[in-house]
Amino acid sequence: MVAKIFSIPQLLEKKANGHKITMLTAHDYPTAYLAAESGVDLILVGDSLGMTILGYSTPVPVTLTEMIHHTKAVVRGAGNVFVVADMPYGSCQMGTERALADAIALIKEGGARAVKIEGGEEIIPIVKELTLRGIPVVAHIGVLPQTAHLWEGYTAQGLDENDARELAVVAQDLEEAGAFAIVLECIAQEAAKLITEKLDIITIGIGSGSSCDGQLLVSEDMLGLSIGDKQKFNRKFTDLQAAIRQAFAQYIKEVREGTFPTSAHAFEMEEDEAQKIY
Ligand code: KIV
């Protein structure tokens, strides 16, 4: 395993030096292990696992217990890579006390080093409280998957000058509240550039163009594993669904034909023991 220990000041230094930051989601041990081995800078245990792993249509049903369960597996695979865990829907809707308790659980039980919170001005008291108590926070603006279905759905944000400037103000307020990084999801690239230039903290784009300080993709999406994925911003770097379908079909065929398993995949008795049976 390649050891990569990035502290928050080192991540901020990457921005200052113009070095791009890479982030991927991981929701299980092998994905985290392989992402870490590949040299990724940050891993997110996203509540997108509700859709990609658990088969829900939104992240809303994902519970804190499920987030902790997956975060533990990811942390075991991630080695020294900085792991951020999503605060699930409900953690921040019930006030600062509940948010604090859930963030502590994700760090203490799950092993995450920071938590990510979706939202704008309404989450500022929570960001302030968590950072005051030493819990690193990644903010998340633009498309907010936890509440998108309640509003206009997955609609790109910051498509005109006013929206872009409003998003930049929200991002600056989140920075001032103490967030050390901010995910920009599906924000027009010009707006994402404006936000990135205005902030000292790291911007991590997903569907927000190349000017962000870093990039994030959902692993199952970029690996071609997500069922029904049609996101414009996703790029399939490989097609694991095709590879898995092919492997499953071949296994079924060989078992049915009797060509798998062969004795190479079986255990054998000594000859004289075998003769006692037959
Ligand atoms: O849950 C997740 O994976 C996320 C990203 C899509 C930003 O929040």
Short mmCIF file of C-alpha atoms and ligand atoms in Angstrom, two decimals:
data_model
loop_
_atom_site.label_atom_id
_atom_site.label_comp_id
_atom_site.label_asym_id
_atom_site.label_seq_id
_atom_site.Cartn_x
_atom_site.Cartn_y
_atom_site.Cartn_z
CA MET A 1 0.00 0.00 0.00
CA VAL A 2 1.35 3.42 -0.96
CA ALA A 3 1.31 5.64 2.14
CA LYS A 4 0.01 9.15 1.47
CA ILE A 5 -0.54 11.30 4.47
CA PHE A 6 -2.06 14.61 3.57
CA SER A 7 -2.84 16.96 6.39
CA ILE A 8 -5.26 19.82 5.78
CA PRO A 9 -2.41 22.40 5.57
CA GLN A 10 -0.70 20.20 2.96
CA LEU A 11 -3.91 20.04 0.94
CA LEU A 12 -4.24 23.82 1.12
CA GLU A 13 -0.61 24.11 0.04
CA LYS A 14 -1.45 22.06 -3.05
CA LYS A 15 -3.97 24.76 -4.01
CA ALA A 16 -1.44 27.52 -3.33
CA ASN A 17 1.08 25.74 -5.58
CA GLY A 18 -1.49 25.09 -8.32
CA HIS A 19 -1.32 21.30 -7.94
CA LYS A 20 -4.58 19.56 -8.78
CA ILE A 21 -6.21 17.52 -6.02
CA THR A 22 -7.79 14.14 -6.77
CA MET A 23 -10.73 12.71 -4.88
CA LEU A 24 -12.79 9.58 -5.45
CA THR A 25 -15.63 8.07 -3.54
CA ALA A 26 -15.17 4.63 -2.03
CA HIS A 27 -17.89 2.71 -0.29
CA ASP A 28 -16.11 -0.55 0.47
CA TYR A 29 -12.73 -1.99 1.43
CA PRO A 30 -11.44 -3.10 -2.00
CA THR A 31 -12.35 0.17 -3.73
CA ALA A 32 -10.68 2.19 -0.97
CA TYR A 33 -7.63 -0.06 -1.08
CA LEU A 34 -7.26 0.28 -4.86
CA ALA A 35 -7.91 4.05 -4.83
CA ALA A 36 -5.27 4.51 -2.13
CA GLU A 37 -2.83 2.25 -3.96
CA SER A 38 -3.41 4.33 -7.12
CA GLY A 39 -2.34 7.48 -5.27
CA VAL A 40 -5.61 9.40 -4.86
CA ASP A 41 -5.34 12.38 -2.47
CA LEU A 42 -8.74 12.16 -0.75
CA ILE A 43 -11.46 9.55 -0.42
CA LEU A 44 -15.12 10.40 0.14
CA VAL A 45 -17.53 7.93 1.68
CA GLY A 46 -20.48 9.54 -0.05
CA ASP A 47 -24.10 8.90 0.72
CA SER A 48 -24.30 8.26 -3.03
CA LEU A 49 -23.77 4.71 -1.75
CA GLY A 50 -27.54 4.81 -1.15
CA MET A 51 -28.00 4.68 -4.91
CA THR A 52 -24.86 2.94 -6.17
CA ILE A 53 -24.61 0.20 -3.54
CA LEU A 54 -27.97 -0.03 -1.77
CA GLY A 55 -30.28 0.53 -4.74
CA TYR A 56 -32.30 3.49 -3.43
CA SER A 57 -33.37 6.22 -5.85
CA THR A 58 -32.09 9.04 -3.57
CA PRO A 59 -29.56 9.25 -0.69
CA VAL A 60 -32.36 10.16 1.75
CA PRO A 61 -32.91 6.69 3.29
CA VAL A 62 -29.20 6.23 4.13
CA THR A 63 -28.79 6.09 7.90
CA LEU A 64 -25.95 7.14 10.17
CA THR A 65 -25.43 3.46 11.07
CA GLU A 66 -24.99 2.61 7.38
CA MET A 67 -22.57 5.53 6.90
CA ILE A 68 -20.50 4.35 9.86
CA HIS A 69 -20.54 0.75 8.60
CA HIS A 70 -19.24 1.75 5.14
CA THR A 71 -16.80 4.33 6.53
CA LYS A 72 -15.17 1.67 8.72
CA ALA A 73 -14.66 -0.60 5.71
CA VAL A 74 -13.24 2.27 3.65
CA VAL A 75 -10.89 3.41 6.41
CA ARG A 76 -9.54 -0.16 6.67
CA GLY A 77 -8.68 -0.06 2.96
CA ALA A 78 -7.57 3.56 2.69
CA GLY A 79 -4.37 3.29 4.71
CA ASN A 80 -3.17 6.81 5.33
CA VAL A 81 -5.32 8.51 2.73
CA PHE A 82 -7.52 11.27 4.16
CA VAL A 83 -11.09 9.95 4.38
CA VAL A 84 -14.11 12.28 4.44
CA ALA A 85 -17.54 10.87 5.36
CA ASP A 86 -20.89 12.33 4.34
CA MET A 87 -23.30 13.46 7.03
CA PRO A 88 -26.49 11.64 5.95
CA TYR A 89 -29.87 13.29 5.47
CA GLY A 90 -31.31 14.07 8.91
CA SER A 91 -28.02 14.76 10.66
CA CYS A 92 -28.20 18.50 10.01
CA GLN A 93 -31.96 18.95 9.83
CA MET A 94 -32.38 18.49 13.59
CA GLY A 95 -30.03 21.18 14.81
CA THR A 96 -26.47 21.63 15.91
CA GLU A 97 -26.51 19.14 18.81
CA ARG A 98 -27.59 16.25 16.60
CA ALA A 99 -25.11 17.30 13.87
CA LEU A 100 -22.30 17.39 16.42
CA ALA A 101 -23.18 13.95 17.78
CA ASP A 102 -23.38 12.42 14.28
CA ALA A 103 -20.11 14.02 13.18
CA ILE A 104 -18.36 12.69 16.28
CA ALA A 105 -19.76 9.21 15.56
CA LEU A 106 -18.46 9.29 11.96
CA ILE A 107 -15.01 10.25 13.24
CA LYS A 108 -14.87 8.20 16.45
CA GLU A 109 -16.63 5.02 15.28
CA GLY A 110 -16.20 5.29 11.52
CA GLY A 111 -12.62 6.53 11.54
CA ALA A 112 -13.19 9.43 9.10
CA ARG A 113 -10.94 12.48 9.39
CA ALA A 114 -13.56 14.99 8.28
CA VAL A 115 -17.26 15.21 7.49
CA LYS A 116 -19.02 16.64 4.45
CA ILE A 117 -22.23 18.63 4.79
CA GLU A 118 -24.60 19.63 1.99
CA GLY A 119 -26.15 23.09 2.08
CA GLY A 120 -25.73 26.86 1.99
CA GLU A 121 -26.33 29.64 4.50
CA GLU A 122 -28.62 27.38 6.59
CA ILE A 123 -25.72 25.10 7.60
CA ILE A 124 -23.36 27.90 8.66
CA PRO A 125 -24.13 27.60 12.42
CA ILE A 126 -23.36 23.87 12.18
CA VAL A 127 -20.11 24.41 10.25
CA LYS A 128 -19.06 26.99 12.86
CA GLU A 129 -19.90 24.73 15.80
CA LEU A 130 -18.16 21.65 14.35
CA THR A 131 -14.98 23.49 13.37
CA LEU A 132 -14.91 25.29 16.73
CA ARG A 133 -14.85 21.85 18.34
CA GLY A 134 -12.05 20.62 16.10
CA ILE A 135 -14.06 18.65 13.54
CA PRO A 136 -12.87 19.39 10.00
CA VAL A 137 -15.73 20.16 7.61
CA VAL A 138 -16.04 19.93 3.84
CA ALA A 139 -18.97 22.01 2.56
CA HIS A 140 -21.03 21.08 -0.52
CA ILE A 141 -22.98 23.52 -2.72
CA GLY A 142 -24.59 23.48 -6.17
CA VAL A 143 -26.69 20.39 -6.79
CA LEU A 144 -27.49 18.88 -3.39
CA PRO A 145 -28.49 15.24 -3.91
CA GLN A 146 -30.10 14.92 -0.44
CA THR A 147 -32.74 17.55 -1.23
CA ALA A 148 -32.63 17.86 -5.04
CA HIS A 149 -35.82 15.79 -5.42
CA LEU A 150 -37.71 18.28 -3.21
CA TRP A 151 -36.88 21.20 -5.52
CA GLU A 152 -35.95 21.25 -9.18
CA GLY A 153 -34.04 17.94 -9.27
CA TYR A 154 -30.56 17.59 -10.69
CA THR A 155 -30.43 20.98 -12.42
CA ALA A 156 -27.09 22.68 -13.02
CA GLN A 157 -26.54 25.78 -10.87
CA GLY A 158 -24.86 29.15 -11.42
CA LEU A 159 -25.97 29.45 -15.01
CA ASP A 160 -26.25 33.24 -14.98
CA GLU A 161 -24.15 36.03 -13.51
CA ASN A 162 -26.45 36.63 -10.52
CA ASP A 163 -26.55 32.96 -9.57
CA ALA A 164 -22.79 32.70 -9.95
CA ARG A 165 -22.20 35.70 -7.68
CA GLU A 166 -24.73 34.39 -5.12
CA LEU A 167 -23.01 31.01 -5.04
CA ALA A 168 -19.66 32.76 -4.57
CA VAL A 169 -21.04 34.66 -1.56
CA VAL A 170 -22.37 31.43 -0.02
CA ALA A 171 -19.01 29.72 -0.64
CA GLN A 172 -17.16 32.62 1.01
CA ASP A 173 -19.50 32.47 4.01
CA LEU A 174 -18.86 28.73 4.35
CA GLU A 175 -15.12 29.39 4.18
CA GLU A 176 -15.46 32.04 6.88
CA ALA A 177 -17.50 29.61 9.00
CA GLY A 178 -14.50 27.26 9.00
CA ALA A 179 -14.90 24.74 6.14
CA PHE A 180 -11.48 23.69 4.79
CA ALA A 181 -12.81 22.54 1.42
CA ILE A 182 -15.98 22.82 -0.61
CA VAL A 183 -17.50 20.44 -3.14
CA LEU A 184 -19.03 22.22 -6.13
CA GLU A 185 -21.55 19.90 -7.75
CA CYS A 186 -22.88 20.69 -11.23
CA ILE A 187 -22.07 24.39 -11.12
CA ALA A 188 -21.44 26.16 -14.46
CA GLN A 189 -17.70 26.11 -15.07
CA GLU A 190 -17.47 29.92 -15.23
CA ALA A 191 -19.15 30.17 -11.82
CA ALA A 192 -16.92 27.42 -10.40
CA LYS A 193 -13.87 29.35 -11.66
CA LEU A 194 -15.11 32.53 -9.99
CA ILE A 195 -15.67 30.68 -6.70
CA THR A 196 -12.26 28.96 -6.89
CA GLU A 197 -10.52 32.30 -7.45
CA LYS A 198 -12.34 33.95 -4.55
CA LEU A 199 -11.59 31.24 -1.98
CA ASP A 200 -8.43 30.30 -0.12
CA ILE A 201 -9.92 26.89 0.73
CA ILE A 202 -9.96 24.01 -1.76
CA THR A 203 -12.76 23.70 -4.30
CA ILE A 204 -13.46 20.16 -5.48
CA GLY A 205 -15.57 19.97 -8.59
CA ILE A 206 -17.92 17.27 -9.76
CA GLY A 207 -19.48 18.35 -13.02
CA SER A 208 -18.14 21.89 -12.47
CA GLY A 209 -15.32 22.15 -14.99
CA SER A 210 -11.56 22.07 -14.88
CA SER A 211 -10.83 25.30 -12.98
CA CYS A 212 -11.65 23.78 -9.59
CA ASP A 213 -8.68 23.00 -7.35
CA GLY A 214 -9.58 19.33 -7.40
CA GLN A 215 -11.89 16.83 -9.05
CA LEU A 216 -14.24 14.20 -7.64
CA LEU A 217 -16.08 11.34 -9.28
CA VAL A 218 -18.24 8.61 -7.79
CA SER A 219 -16.18 5.42 -8.19
CA GLU A 220 -19.08 3.21 -9.26
CA ASP A 221 -19.97 5.80 -11.95
CA MET A 222 -16.47 6.22 -13.36
CA LEU A 223 -15.89 2.46 -13.29
CA GLY A 224 -19.09 1.88 -15.27
CA LEU A 225 -20.66 -0.07 -12.39
CA SER A 226 -23.60 2.17 -11.51
CA ILE A 227 -26.90 0.77 -12.73
CA GLY A 228 -28.64 3.25 -15.05
CA ASP A 229 -26.05 6.03 -14.71
CA LYS A 230 -26.59 8.76 -17.31
CA GLN A 231 -24.95 11.78 -15.63
CA LYS A 232 -23.59 14.23 -18.23
CA PHE A 233 -20.57 15.01 -16.06
CA ASN A 234 -19.54 11.42 -15.57
CA ARG A 235 -16.86 9.84 -17.68
CA LYS A 236 -16.64 6.06 -17.66
CA PHE A 237 -12.93 5.34 -17.44
CA THR A 238 -13.77 1.66 -17.81
CA ASP A 239 -16.87 -0.53 -18.20
CA LEU A 240 -16.94 -2.96 -15.29
CA GLN A 241 -20.58 -3.83 -15.92
CA ALA A 242 -19.60 -5.32 -19.26
CA ALA A 243 -16.67 -7.18 -17.67
CA ILE A 244 -18.89 -8.52 -14.85
CA ARG A 245 -21.70 -9.58 -17.20
CA GLN A 246 -19.20 -11.40 -19.36
CA ALA A 247 -17.59 -13.16 -16.35
CA PHE A 248 -20.95 -14.15 -14.81
CA ALA A 249 -22.24 -15.49 -18.15
CA GLN A 250 -19.04 -17.49 -18.69
CA TYR A 251 -19.25 -18.99 -15.16
CA ILE A 252 -22.90 -20.00 -15.64
CA LYS A 253 -22.09 -21.53 -19.03
CA GLU A 254 -19.07 -23.48 -17.75
CA VAL A 255 -20.88 -24.83 -14.68
CA ARG A 256 -23.80 -25.92 -16.84
CA GLU A 257 -21.46 -27.54 -19.40
CA GLY A 258 -19.37 -29.19 -16.68
CA THR A 259 -16.10 -27.47 -17.70
CA PHE A 260 -15.82 -25.68 -14.32
CA PRO A 261 -14.58 -26.68 -11.83
CA THR A 262 -11.71 -28.86 -13.02
CA SER A 263 -9.53 -30.81 -10.61
CA ALA A 264 -7.20 -27.76 -10.57
CA HIS A 265 -9.83 -26.02 -8.41
CA ALA A 266 -10.60 -29.05 -6.17
CA PHE A 267 -8.96 -30.79 -3.24
CA GLU A 268 -7.92 -34.42 -3.51
CA MET A 269 -7.51 -37.41 -1.20
CA GLU A 270 -4.38 -39.51 -1.32
CA GLU A 271 -4.86 -42.34 -3.86
CA ASP A 272 -5.16 -45.10 -1.20
CA GLU A 273 -7.79 -43.11 0.75
CA ALA A 274 -9.78 -42.54 -2.41
CA GLN A 275 -9.77 -46.26 -3.17
CA LYS A 276 -11.52 -46.97 0.13
CA ILE A 277 -14.49 -44.99 -1.16
CA TYR A 278 -14.74 -46.32 -4.68
O1 KIV B 1 -22.43 11.25 -1.98
C1 KIV B 1 -21.59 11.59 -2.83
O2 KIV B 1 -20.92 10.78 -3.48
C2 KIV B 1 -21.42 13.03 -3.04
C3 KIV B 1 -20.77 13.48 -4.31
C4 KIV B 1 -21.65 13.20 -5.46
C5 KIV B 1 -20.38 14.89 -4.24
O3 KIV B 1 -21.85 13.79 -2.25
#
